[in-house]
Tab-separated table of C-alpha atoms in Angstrom:
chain	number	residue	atom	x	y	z
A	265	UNK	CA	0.000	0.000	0.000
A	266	UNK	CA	1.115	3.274	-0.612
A	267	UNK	CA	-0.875	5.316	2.391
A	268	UNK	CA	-1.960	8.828	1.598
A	269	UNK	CA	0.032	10.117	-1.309
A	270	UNK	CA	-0.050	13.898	-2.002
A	271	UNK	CA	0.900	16.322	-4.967
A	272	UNK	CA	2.531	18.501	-5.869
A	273	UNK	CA	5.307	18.410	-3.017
A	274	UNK	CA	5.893	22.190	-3.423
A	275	UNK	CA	4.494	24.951	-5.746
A	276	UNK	CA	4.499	28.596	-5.830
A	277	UNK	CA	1.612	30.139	-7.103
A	278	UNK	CA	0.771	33.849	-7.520
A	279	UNK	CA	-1.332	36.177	-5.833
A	280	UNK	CA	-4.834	35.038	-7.844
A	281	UNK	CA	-3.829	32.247	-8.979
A	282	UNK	CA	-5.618	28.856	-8.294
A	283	UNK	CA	-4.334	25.289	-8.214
A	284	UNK	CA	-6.046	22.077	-6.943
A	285	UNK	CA	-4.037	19.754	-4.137
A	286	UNK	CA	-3.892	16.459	-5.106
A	287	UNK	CA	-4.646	13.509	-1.938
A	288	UNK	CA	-5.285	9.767	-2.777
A	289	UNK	CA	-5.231	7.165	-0.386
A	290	UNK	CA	-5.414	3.230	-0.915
A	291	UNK	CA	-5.966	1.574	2.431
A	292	UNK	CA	-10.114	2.316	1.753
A	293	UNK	CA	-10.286	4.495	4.209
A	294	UNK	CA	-13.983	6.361	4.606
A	295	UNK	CA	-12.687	9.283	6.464
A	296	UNK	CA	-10.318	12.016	4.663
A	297	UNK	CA	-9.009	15.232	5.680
A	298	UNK	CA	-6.957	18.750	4.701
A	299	UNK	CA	-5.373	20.526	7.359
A	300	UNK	CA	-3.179	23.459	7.086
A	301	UNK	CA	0.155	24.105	9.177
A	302	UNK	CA	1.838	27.348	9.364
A	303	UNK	CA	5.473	27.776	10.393
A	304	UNK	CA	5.697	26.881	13.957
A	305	UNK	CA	2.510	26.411	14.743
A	306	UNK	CA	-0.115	23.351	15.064
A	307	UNK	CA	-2.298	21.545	12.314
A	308	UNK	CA	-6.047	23.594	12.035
A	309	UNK	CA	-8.486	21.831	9.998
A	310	UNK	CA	-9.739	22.945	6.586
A	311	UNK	CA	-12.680	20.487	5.078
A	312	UNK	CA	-13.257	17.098	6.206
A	313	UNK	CA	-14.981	13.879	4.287
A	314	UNK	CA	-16.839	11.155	6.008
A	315	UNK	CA	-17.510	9.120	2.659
A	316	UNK	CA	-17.847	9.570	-0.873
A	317	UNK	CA	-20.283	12.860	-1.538
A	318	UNK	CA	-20.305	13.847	1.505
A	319	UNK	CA	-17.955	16.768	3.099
A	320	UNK	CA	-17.799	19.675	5.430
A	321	UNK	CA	-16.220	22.231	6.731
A	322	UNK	CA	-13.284	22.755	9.122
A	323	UNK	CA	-12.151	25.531	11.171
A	324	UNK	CA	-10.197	27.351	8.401
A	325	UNK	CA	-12.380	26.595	5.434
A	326	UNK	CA	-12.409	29.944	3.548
A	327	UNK	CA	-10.790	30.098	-0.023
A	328	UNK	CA	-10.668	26.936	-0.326
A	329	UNK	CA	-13.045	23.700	-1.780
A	330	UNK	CA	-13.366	20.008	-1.616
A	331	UNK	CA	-14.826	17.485	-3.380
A	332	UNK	CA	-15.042	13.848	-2.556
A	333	UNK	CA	-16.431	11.500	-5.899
A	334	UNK	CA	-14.563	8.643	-5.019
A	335	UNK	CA	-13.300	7.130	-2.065
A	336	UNK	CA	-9.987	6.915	-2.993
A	337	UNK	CA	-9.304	11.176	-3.397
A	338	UNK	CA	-9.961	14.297	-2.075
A	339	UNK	CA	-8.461	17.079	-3.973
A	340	UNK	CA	-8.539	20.806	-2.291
A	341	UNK	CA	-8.951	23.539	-4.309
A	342	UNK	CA	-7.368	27.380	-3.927
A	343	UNK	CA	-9.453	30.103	-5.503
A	344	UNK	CA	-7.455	33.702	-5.831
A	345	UNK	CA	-5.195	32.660	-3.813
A	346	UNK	CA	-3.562	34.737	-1.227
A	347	UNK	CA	0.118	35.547	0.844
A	348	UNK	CA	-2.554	34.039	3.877
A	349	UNK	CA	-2.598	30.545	2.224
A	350	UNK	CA	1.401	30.174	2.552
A	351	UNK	CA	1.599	27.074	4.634
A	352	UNK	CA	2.020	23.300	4.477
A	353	UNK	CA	-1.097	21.512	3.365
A	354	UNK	CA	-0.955	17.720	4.983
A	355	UNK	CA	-4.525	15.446	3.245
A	356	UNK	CA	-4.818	12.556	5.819
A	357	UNK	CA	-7.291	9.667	6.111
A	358	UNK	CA	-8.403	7.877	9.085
A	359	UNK	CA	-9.549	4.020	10.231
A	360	UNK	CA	-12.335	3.844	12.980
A	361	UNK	CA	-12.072	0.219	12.953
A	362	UNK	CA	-10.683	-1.540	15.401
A	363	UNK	CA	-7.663	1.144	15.832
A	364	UNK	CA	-8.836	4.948	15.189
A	365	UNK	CA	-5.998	5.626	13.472
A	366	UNK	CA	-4.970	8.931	10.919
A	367	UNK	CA	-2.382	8.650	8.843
A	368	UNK	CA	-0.909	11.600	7.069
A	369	UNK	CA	0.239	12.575	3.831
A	370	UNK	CA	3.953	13.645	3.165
A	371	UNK	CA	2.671	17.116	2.604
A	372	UNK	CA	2.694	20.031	0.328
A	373	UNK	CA	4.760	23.503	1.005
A	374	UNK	CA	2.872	26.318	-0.669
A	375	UNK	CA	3.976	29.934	-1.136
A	376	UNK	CA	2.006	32.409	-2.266
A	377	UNK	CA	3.439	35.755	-3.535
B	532	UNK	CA	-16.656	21.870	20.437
B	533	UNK	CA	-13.809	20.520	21.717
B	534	UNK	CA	-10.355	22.516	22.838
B	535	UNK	CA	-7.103	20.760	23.677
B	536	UNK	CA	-4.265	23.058	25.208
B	537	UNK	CA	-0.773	21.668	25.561
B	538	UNK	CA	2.022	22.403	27.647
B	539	UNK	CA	5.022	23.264	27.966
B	540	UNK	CA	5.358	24.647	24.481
B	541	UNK	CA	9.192	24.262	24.675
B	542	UNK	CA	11.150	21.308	26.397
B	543	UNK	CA	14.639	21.125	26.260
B	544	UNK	CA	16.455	17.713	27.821
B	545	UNK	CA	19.752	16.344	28.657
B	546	UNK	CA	20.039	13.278	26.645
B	547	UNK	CA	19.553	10.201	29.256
B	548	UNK	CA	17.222	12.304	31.039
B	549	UNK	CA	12.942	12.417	30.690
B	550	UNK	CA	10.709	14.328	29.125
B	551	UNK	CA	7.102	14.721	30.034
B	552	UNK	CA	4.114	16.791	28.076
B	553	UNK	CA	0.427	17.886	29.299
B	554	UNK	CA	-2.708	18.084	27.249
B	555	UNK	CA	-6.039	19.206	28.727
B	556	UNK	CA	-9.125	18.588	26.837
B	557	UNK	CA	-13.208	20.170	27.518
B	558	UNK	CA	-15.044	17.557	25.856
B	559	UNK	CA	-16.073	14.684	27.848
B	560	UNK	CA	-16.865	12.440	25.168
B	561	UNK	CA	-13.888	12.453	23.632
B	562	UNK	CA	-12.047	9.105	23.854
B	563	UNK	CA	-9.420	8.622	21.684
B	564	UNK	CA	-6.137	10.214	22.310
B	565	UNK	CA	-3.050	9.873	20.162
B	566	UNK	CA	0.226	11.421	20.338
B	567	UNK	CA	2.582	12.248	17.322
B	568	UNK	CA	5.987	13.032	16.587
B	569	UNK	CA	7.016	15.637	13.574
B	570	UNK	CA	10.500	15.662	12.759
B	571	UNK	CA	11.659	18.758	10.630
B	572	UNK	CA	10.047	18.953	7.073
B	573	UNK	CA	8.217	15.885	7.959
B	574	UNK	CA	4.843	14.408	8.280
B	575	UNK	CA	3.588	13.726	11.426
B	576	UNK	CA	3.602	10.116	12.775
B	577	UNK	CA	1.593	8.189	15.367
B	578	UNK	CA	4.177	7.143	18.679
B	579	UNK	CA	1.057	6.229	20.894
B	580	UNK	CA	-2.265	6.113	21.399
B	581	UNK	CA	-5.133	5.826	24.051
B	582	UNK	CA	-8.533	4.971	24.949
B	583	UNK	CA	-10.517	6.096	27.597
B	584	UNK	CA	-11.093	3.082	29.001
B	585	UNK	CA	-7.434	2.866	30.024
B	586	UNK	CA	-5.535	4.878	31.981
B	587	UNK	CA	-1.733	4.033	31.002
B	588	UNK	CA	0.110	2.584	28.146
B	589	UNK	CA	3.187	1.688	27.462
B	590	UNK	CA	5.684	1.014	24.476
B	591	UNK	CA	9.491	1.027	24.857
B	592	UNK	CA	10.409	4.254	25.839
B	593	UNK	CA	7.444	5.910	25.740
B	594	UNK	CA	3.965	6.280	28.237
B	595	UNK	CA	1.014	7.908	28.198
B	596	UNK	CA	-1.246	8.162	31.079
B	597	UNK	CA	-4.796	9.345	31.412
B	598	UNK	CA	-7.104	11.204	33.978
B	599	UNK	CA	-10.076	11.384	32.587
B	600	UNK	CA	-12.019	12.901	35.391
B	601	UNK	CA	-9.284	15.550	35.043
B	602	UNK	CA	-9.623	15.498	31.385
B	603	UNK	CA	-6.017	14.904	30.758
B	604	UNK	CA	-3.598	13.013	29.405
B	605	UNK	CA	0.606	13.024	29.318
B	606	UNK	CA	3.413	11.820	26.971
B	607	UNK	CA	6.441	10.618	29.006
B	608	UNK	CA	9.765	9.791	27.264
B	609	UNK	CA	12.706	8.068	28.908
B	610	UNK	CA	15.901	7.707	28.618
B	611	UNK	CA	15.745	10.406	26.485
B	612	UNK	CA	17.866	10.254	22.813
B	613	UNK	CA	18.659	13.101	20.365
B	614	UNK	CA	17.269	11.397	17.776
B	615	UNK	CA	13.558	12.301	19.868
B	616	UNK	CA	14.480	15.669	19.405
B	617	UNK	CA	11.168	17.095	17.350
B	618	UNK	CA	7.697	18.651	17.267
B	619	UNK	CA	5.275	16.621	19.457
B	620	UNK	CA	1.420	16.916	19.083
B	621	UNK	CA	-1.489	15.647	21.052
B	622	UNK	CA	-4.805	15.210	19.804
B	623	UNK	CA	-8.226	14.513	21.230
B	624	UNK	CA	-11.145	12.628	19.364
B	625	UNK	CA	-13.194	10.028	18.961
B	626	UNK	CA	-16.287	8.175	17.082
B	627	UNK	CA	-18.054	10.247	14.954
B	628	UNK	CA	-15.577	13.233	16.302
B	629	UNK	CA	-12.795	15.460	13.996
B	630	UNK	CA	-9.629	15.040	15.993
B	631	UNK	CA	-8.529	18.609	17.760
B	632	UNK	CA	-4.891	19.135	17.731
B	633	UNK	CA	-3.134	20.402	20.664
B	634	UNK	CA	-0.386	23.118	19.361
B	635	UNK	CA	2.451	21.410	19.648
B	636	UNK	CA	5.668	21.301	22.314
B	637	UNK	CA	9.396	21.776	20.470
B	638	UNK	CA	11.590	18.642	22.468
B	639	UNK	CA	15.018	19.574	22.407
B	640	UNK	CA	17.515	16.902	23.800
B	641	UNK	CA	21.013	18.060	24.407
B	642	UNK	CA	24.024	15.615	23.947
């Protein structure tokens, strides 16, 4: 299995710009999520997924979109994006059963200028 | 909703020595309660992990103990190594629950 897989590992955008995060996982997992981490500081969630076509939002969800068509990936998207949205973008999926275990994504380092 | 505060936010160690962290938590049904490590440019990792329906567990090196009528829960590290030098998170969760992050202590240990 490869786990949670993410792309790109970095990217620079511009100010306006938008790009779509790539997150796939193989290990079936119902349960997906985006969180952002800025330098230093903890991991605040963006959107979340509970299964295919269904998702909600986090505690940092503006600027930013899900979707969730298969069960396998959950791509985030970045409208106009902004200096604000400089961080490090970890996708991670989760087990409830028997262990309720997340498992994280290498990450990807985005700057915004 | 659930808020997990963590402390201290800094740790520094003399290698051999032990390190212990605090999380609190509010929400009383939480019940899950992992721990992970984030190493420099890294992801993080799951160490350890608890449930509420035990109060200390154990794997090598490292503990984690848990008062849940306190609502909260420690890391302990011993024998400390440099190579344990890194971010550490705690989290609190559960069925049907996001996880809430605690923000993080920097564990320094000094040769």
């Amino acid at each position: 299995n490869a786990g949670v897989t993410q792309t790109p590992k970095f990217r620079i955008l511009k100010i306006g710009q938008s790009m779509t995060l790539q997150c796939a996982q193989d290990m079936n997992h119902n349960y997906m999520y985006w969180y952002r981490q800025d330098p230093g500081m903890g991991l605040k969630l963006i959107y979340y997924s509970v299964g295919a076509g269904i998702t909600d939002k986090g505690e940092v969800p503006n600027g930013y979109n899900v979707s969730r068509s298969t069960t396998e990936d959950f791509p985030l998207r970045l409208e106009l994006a902004a200096p604000s949205q400089t961080s490090v973008y970890f996708c991670a999926s989760r087990v409830s059963s028997p262990t309720d275990t997340q498992y994280f994504g290498p990450g990807t380092r985005l700057t915004v200028l | 909703g659930e808020n997990v505060e963590q402390h201290p936010s800094t740790l520094s160690v003399q290698e051999g020595d032990s390190a212990v962290i605090k999380c609190t938590y509010s929400d009383s049904a939480s019940n899950y309660f992992p721990w992970y490590k984030q190493e420099l440019g890294k992801r993080p990792q799951l160490i350890i992990d608890i449930r509420s329906n035990v109060g200390e567990k154990k794997d090598q090196r490292i503990a984690v103990t848990l008062n849940k009528t306190a609502k909260h829960f420690s890391l302990h590290i011993t024998e400390t190594q440099p190579e344990d030098s890194a971010v550490y998170f705690c989290a609190a969760g559960g069925y049907g629950q996001n996880f809430v992050f605690g923000p993080g202590t920097r564990l320094s240990v000094l040769p």
